[in-house]
Short mmCIF file of C-alpha atoms (C1' of nucleotides) in Angstrom, two decimals:
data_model
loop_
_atom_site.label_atom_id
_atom_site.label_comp_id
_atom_site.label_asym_id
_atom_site.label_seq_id
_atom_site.Cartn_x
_atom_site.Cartn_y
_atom_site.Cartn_z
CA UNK A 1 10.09 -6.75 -10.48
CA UNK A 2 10.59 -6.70 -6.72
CA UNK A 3 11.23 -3.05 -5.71
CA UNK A 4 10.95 -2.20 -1.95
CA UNK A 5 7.12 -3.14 -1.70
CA UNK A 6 7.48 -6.31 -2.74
CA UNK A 7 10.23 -7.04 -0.92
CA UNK A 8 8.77 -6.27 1.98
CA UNK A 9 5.41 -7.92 1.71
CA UNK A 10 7.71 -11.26 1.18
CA UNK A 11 9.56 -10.30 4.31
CA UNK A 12 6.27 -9.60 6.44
CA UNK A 13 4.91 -12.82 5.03
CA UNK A 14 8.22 -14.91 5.77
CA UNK A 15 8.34 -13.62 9.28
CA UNK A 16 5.65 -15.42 11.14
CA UNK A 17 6.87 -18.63 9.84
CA UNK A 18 10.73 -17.85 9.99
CA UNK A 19 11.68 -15.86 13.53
CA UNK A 20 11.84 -18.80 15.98
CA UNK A 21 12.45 -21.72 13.90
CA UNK A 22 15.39 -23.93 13.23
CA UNK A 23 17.39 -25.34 9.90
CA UNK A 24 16.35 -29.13 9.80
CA UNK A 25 17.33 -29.83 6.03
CA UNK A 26 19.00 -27.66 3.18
CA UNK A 27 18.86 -28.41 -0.51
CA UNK A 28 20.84 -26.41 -3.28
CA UNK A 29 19.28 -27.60 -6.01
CA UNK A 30 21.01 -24.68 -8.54
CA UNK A 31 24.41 -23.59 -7.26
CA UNK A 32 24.05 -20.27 -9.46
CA UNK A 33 21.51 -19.07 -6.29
CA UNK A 34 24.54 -18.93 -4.92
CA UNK A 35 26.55 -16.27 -6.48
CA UNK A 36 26.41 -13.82 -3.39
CA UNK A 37 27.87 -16.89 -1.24
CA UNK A 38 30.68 -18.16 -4.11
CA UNK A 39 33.83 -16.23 -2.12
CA UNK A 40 33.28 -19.10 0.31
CA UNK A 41 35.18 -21.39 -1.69
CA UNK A 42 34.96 -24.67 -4.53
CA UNK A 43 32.04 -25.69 -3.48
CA UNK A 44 29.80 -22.92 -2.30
CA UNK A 45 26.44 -25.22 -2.04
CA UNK A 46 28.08 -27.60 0.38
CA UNK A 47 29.32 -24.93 2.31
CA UNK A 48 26.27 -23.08 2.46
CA UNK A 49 24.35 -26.41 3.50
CA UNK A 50 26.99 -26.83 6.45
CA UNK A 51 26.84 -23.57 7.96
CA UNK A 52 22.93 -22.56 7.90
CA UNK A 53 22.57 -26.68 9.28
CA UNK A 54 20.70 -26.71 12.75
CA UNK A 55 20.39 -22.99 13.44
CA UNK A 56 18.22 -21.11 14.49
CA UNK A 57 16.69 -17.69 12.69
CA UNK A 58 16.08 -14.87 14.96
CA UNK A 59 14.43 -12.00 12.83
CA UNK A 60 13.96 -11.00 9.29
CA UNK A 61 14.93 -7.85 8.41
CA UNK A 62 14.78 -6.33 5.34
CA UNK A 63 17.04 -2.70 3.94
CA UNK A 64 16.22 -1.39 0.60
CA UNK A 65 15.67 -4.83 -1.82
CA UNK A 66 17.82 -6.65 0.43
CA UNK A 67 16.89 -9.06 3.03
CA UNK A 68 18.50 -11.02 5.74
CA UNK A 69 17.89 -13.00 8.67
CA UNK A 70 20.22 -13.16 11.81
CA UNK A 71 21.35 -17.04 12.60
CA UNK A 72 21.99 -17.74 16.17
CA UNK A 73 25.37 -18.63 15.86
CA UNK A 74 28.20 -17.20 18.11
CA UNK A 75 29.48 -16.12 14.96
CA UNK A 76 27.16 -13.35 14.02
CA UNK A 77 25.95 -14.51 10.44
CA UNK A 78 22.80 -14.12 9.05
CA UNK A 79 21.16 -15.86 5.69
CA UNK A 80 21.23 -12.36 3.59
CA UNK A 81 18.95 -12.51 0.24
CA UNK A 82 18.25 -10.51 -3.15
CA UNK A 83 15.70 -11.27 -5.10
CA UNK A 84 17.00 -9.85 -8.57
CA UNK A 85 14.61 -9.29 -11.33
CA UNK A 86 12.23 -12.85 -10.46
CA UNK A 87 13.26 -14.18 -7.49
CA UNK A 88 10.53 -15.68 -5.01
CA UNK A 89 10.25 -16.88 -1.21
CA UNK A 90 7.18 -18.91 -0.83
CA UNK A 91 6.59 -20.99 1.72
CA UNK A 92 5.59 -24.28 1.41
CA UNK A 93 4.47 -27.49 3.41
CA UNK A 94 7.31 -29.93 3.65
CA UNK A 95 7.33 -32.38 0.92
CA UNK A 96 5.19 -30.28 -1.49
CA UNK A 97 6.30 -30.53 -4.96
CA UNK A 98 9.12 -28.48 -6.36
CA UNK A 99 8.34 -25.03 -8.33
CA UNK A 100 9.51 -24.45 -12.00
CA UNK A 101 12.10 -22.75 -11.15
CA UNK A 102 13.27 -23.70 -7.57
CA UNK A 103 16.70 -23.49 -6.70
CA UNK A 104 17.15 -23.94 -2.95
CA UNK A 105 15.07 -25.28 -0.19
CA UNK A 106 15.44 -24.63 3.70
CA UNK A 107 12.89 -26.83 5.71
CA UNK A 108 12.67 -25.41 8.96
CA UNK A 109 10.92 -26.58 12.37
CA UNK A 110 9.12 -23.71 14.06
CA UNK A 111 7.87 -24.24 17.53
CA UNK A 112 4.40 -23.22 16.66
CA UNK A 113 3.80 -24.42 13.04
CA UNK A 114 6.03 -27.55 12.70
CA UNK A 115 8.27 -28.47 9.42
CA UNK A 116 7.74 -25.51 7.01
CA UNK A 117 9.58 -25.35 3.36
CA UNK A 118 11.50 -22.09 2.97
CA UNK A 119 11.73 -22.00 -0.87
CA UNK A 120 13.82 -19.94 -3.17
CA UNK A 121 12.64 -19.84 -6.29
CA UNK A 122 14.04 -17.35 -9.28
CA UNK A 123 12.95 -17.50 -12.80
CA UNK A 124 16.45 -15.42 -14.60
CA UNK A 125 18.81 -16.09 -11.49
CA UNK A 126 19.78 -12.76 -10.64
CA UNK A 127 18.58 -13.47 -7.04
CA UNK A 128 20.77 -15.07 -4.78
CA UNK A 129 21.21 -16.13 -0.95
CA UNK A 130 24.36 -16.38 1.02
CA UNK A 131 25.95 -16.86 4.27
CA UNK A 132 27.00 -13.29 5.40
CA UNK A 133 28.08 -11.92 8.69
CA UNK A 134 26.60 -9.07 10.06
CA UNK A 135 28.67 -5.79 10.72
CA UNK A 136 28.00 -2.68 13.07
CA UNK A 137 25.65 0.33 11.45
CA UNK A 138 27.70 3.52 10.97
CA UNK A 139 25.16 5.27 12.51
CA UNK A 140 24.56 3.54 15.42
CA UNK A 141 20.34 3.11 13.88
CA UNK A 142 18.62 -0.16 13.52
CA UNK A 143 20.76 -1.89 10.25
CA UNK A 144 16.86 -2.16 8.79
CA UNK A 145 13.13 -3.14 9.27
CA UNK A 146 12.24 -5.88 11.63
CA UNK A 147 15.30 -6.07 14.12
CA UNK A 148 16.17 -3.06 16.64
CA UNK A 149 19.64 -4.18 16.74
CA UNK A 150 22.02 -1.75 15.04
CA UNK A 151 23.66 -4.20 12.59
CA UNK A 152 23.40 -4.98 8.99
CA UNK A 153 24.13 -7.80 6.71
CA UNK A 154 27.77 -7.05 5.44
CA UNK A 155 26.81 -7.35 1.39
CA UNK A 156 23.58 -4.76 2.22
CA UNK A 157 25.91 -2.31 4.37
CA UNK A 158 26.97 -0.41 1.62
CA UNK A 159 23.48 0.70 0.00
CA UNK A 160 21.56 3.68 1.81
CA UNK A 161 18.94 3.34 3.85
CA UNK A 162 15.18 3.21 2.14
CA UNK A 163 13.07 6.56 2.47
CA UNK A 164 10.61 4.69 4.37
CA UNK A 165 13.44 3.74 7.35
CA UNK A 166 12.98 6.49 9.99
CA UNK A 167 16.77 6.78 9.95
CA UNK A 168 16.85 8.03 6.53
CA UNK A 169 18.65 11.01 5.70
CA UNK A 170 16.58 13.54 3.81
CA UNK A 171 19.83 15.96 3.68
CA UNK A 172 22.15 14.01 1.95
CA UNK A 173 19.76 12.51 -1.08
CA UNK A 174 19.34 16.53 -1.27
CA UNK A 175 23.14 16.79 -1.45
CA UNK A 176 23.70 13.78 -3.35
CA UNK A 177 20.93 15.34 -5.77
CA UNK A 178 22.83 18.72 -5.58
CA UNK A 179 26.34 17.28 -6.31
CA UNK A 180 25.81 15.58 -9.74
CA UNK A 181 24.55 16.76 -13.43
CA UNK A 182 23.44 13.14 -13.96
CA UNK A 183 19.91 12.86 -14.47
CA UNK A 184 17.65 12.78 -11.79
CA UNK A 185 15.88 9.03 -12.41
CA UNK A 186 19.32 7.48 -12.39
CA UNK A 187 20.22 9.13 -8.67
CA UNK A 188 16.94 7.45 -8.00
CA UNK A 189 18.07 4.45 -9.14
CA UNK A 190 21.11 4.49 -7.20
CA UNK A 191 21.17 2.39 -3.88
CA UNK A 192 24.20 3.92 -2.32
CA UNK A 193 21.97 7.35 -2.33
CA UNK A 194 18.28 6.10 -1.61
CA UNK A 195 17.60 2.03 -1.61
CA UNK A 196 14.23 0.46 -2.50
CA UNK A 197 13.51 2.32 -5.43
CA UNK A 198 13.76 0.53 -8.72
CA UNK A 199 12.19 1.32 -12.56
CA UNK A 200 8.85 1.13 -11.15
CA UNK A 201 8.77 3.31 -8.45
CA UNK A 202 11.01 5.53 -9.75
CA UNK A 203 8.99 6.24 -12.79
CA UNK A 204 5.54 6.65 -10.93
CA UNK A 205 7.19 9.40 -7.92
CA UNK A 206 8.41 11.41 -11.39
CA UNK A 207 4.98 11.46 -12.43
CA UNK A 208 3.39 12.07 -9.53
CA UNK A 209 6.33 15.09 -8.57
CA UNK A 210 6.06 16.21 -12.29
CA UNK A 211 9.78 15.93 -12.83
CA UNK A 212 11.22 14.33 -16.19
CA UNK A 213 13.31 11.59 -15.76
CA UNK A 214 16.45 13.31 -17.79
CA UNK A 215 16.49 16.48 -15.70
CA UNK A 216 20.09 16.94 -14.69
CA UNK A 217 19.60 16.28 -11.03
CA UNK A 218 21.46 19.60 -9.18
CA UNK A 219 18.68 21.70 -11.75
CA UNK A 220 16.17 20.77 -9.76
CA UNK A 221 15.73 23.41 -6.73
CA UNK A 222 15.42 22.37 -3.15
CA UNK A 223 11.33 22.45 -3.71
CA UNK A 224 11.53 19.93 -6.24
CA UNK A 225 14.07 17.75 -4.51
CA UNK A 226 11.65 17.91 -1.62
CA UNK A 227 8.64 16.77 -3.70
CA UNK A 228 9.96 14.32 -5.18
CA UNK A 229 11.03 13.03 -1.96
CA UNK A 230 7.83 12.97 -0.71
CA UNK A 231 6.19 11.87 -3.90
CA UNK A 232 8.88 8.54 -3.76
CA UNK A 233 7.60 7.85 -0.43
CA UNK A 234 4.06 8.28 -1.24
CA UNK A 235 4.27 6.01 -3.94
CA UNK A 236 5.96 3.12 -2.20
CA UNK A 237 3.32 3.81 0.83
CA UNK A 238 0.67 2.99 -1.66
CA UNK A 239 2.65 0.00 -3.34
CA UNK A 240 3.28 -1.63 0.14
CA UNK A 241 -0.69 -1.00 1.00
CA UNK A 242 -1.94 -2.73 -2.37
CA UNK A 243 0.77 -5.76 -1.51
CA UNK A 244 3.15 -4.46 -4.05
CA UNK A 245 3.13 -4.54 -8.29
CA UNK A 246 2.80 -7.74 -9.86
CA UNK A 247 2.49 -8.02 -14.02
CA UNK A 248 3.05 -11.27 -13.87
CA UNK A 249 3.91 -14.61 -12.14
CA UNK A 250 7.45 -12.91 -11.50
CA UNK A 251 6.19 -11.61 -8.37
CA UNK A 252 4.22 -13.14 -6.00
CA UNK A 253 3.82 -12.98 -1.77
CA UNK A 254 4.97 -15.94 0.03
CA UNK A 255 1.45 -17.72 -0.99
CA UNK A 256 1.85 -17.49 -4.32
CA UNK A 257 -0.43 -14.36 -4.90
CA UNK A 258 -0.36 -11.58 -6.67
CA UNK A 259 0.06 -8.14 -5.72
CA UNK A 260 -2.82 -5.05 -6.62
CA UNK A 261 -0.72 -1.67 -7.36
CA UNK A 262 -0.69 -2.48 -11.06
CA UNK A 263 -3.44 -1.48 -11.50
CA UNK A 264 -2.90 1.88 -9.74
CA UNK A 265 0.22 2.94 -11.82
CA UNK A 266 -0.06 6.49 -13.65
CA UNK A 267 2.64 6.31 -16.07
CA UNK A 268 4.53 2.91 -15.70
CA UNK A 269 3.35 0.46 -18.76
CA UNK A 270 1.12 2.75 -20.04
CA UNK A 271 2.79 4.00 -22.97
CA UNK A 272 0.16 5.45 -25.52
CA UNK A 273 -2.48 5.54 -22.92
CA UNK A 274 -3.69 8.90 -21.74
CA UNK A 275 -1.58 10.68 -18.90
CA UNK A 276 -4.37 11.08 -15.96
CA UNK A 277 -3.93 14.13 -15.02
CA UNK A 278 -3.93 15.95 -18.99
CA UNK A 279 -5.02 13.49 -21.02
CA UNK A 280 -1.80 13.16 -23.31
CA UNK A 281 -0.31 10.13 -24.51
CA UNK A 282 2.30 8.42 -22.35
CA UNK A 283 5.62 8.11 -23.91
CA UNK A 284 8.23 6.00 -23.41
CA UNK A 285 11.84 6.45 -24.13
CA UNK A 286 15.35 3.82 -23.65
CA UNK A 287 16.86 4.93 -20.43
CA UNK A 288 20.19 3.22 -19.38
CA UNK A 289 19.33 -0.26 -20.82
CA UNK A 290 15.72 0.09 -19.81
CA UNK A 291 12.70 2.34 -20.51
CA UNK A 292 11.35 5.75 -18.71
CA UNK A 293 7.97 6.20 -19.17
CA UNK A 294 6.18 9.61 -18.48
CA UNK A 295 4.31 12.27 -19.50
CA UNK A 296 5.78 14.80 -22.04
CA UNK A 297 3.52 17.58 -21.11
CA UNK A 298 3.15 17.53 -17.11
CA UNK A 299 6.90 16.61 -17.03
CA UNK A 300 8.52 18.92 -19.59
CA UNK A 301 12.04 17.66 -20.87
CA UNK A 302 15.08 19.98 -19.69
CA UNK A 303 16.55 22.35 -21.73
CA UNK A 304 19.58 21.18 -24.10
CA UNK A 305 22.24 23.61 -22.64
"C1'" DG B 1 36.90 9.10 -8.55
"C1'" DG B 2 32.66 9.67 -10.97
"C1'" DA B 3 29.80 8.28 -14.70
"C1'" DA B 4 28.31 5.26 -18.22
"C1'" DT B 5 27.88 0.77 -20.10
"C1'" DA B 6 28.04 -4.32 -20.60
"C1'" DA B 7 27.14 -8.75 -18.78
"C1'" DC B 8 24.53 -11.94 -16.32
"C1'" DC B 9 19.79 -14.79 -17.34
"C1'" DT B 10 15.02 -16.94 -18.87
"C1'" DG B 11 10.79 -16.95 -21.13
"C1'" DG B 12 7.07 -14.46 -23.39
"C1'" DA B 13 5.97 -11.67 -27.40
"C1'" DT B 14 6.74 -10.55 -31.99
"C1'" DG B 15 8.16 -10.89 -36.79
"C1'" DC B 16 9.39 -13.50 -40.70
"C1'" DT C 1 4.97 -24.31 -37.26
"C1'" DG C 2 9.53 -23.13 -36.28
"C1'" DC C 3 13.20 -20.17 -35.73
"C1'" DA C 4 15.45 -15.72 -34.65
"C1'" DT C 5 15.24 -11.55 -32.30
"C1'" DC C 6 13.79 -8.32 -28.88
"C1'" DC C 7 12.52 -7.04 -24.36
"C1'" DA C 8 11.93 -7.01 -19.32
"C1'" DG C 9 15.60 -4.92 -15.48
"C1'" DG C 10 18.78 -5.20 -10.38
"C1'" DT C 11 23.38 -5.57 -9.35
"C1'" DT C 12 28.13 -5.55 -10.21
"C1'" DA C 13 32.33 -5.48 -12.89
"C1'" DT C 14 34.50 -3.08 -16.39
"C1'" DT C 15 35.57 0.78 -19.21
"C1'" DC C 16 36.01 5.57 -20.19
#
DNA sequence: GGAATAACCTGGATGC
DNA sequence: TGCATCCAGGTTATTC
């Protein structure tokens, strides 16, 4: 599932063939890729064709599990993107056949390269693109990763900014942490308080910081808060280095390939399989409509008050 | 207003 | 073999 390393391996691997180009053709094949562009009236796939028609794409730029890339109309929009649970970009040559599950194609004409296909493709059509404008960063930082300009896609300006963004504010995920008896993997989970982190991630930086995922988040002490802050960016360092998770065909860089860090998870997947570090059997347990999986003897389960 | 939960969706795995 | 059910989980709307 595309968690912050994923997503930005796909925008890395977009960029070279995006920045510079211009729209030639659009295709909606499935309106539902639409869903984040639907306030835009009956018929959001026409619409959507119109506006991205003939311009040109200045940057990618990716926040958290959103990405978006500035148009070069007067009007300050920008293509913004989410992936969901399957979504793909690939890039393709123009005419190529279609994927299984492609929704919408962009061919674009890049100065260097030529015609290139822009494909979104998304298996359970959670992802979806839209037309967005972009809006001014409340803190006057770059809105995210690849573009220095301080502005942000409008639908991505309300999620926090992802602990790898040197702009992120280490105080207030301590505060946020500090403020709420909810447990700590759900503040994880949260994008308003750190973005980029998903059930992945969030289960591996547990591990690694020895925190169980049910600990009521303002019981763990500034120490703790602090490792597992460093242990969430460690984790998504690693993921990003390996070309992020992939289990199966749901994820995939702009090629088509797979990603390497699934093979490096400690506790993720591995239920029954002996913790790493002691040898114990991971367990895994229903958390809010998914699973936690970790160790029940490095990460001992809080105390029932 | 904060927290928890349901709904959205497809296809692979599993059980009968 | 075929059918039903479960499961995966990111975001957002709804409910409590």
């Amino acid at each position: 599932m595309p968690e912050l390393p994923e997503v930005e391996v796909v925008r890395a691997g977009l960029a070279p063939a995006l920045v510079g180009s211009r729209v030639a053709d659009v295709e909606v094949l499935d309106a539902r890729a639409l869903t984040r562009h639907a306030a835009f009236g009956p018929d959001p796939a026409g619409d959507f064709a119109a506006r991205l028609a003939g311009q040109g794409i200045l940057s990618a730029v990716r926040r958290g599990k959103f990405l978006w890339f500035p148009l070069s109309s007067p009007a300050g929009e920008c293509v913004v993107g989410h992936l969901g649970m399957s979504g793909q970009m690939l890039l393709r040559a123009p005419g190529a056949p279609r994927e299984r599950h492609e929704r919408i194609r962009i061919l674009v004409e890049h100065p260097s390269h030529g015609l290139v296909a822009w494909v979104f493709a998304d298996q359970r059509t959670f992802g979806s693109l839209a037309i967005d404008p972009l809006v001014a960063t409340g803190d006057g930082a770059p809105g995210g990763f690849g573009d220095d300009r301080a502005l942000v896609a409008s639908q991505a300006a309300h999620i926090a900014r992802d602990p790898l963004d040197p702009a992120f504010d280490d105080l207030a995920l301590r505060r946020a942490l500090a403020r709420t008896s909810s447990a700590v993997k759900r503040v994880l989970l949260d994008q308003r308080v750190v973005s980029g982190v998903g059930n992945i991630y969030a289960d591996e930086a547990l591990w690694a910081a020895r925190v169980h995922p049910e600990t009521p988040a303002r019981a763990l002490s500034t120490r703790a808060a602090n490792r597992i802050l460093a242990e969430v960016r460690a984790v998504l360092t690693r993921a990003l280095a390996e070309g992020g998770t992939s289990f199966d065909a749901q994820y995939v860089n702009v090629n088509g390939q797979a990603g390497y860090f699934a093979r490096s998870l400690q506790a993720y997947g591995r239920t029954g399989e002996p913790c790493p570090r002691c040898g114990r059997p991971i367990r895994r347990a229903a958390f809010a409509n998914r699973s936690s999986h970790f160790c029940p003897a490095c990460q001992r389960a809080p105390r029932v008050a």
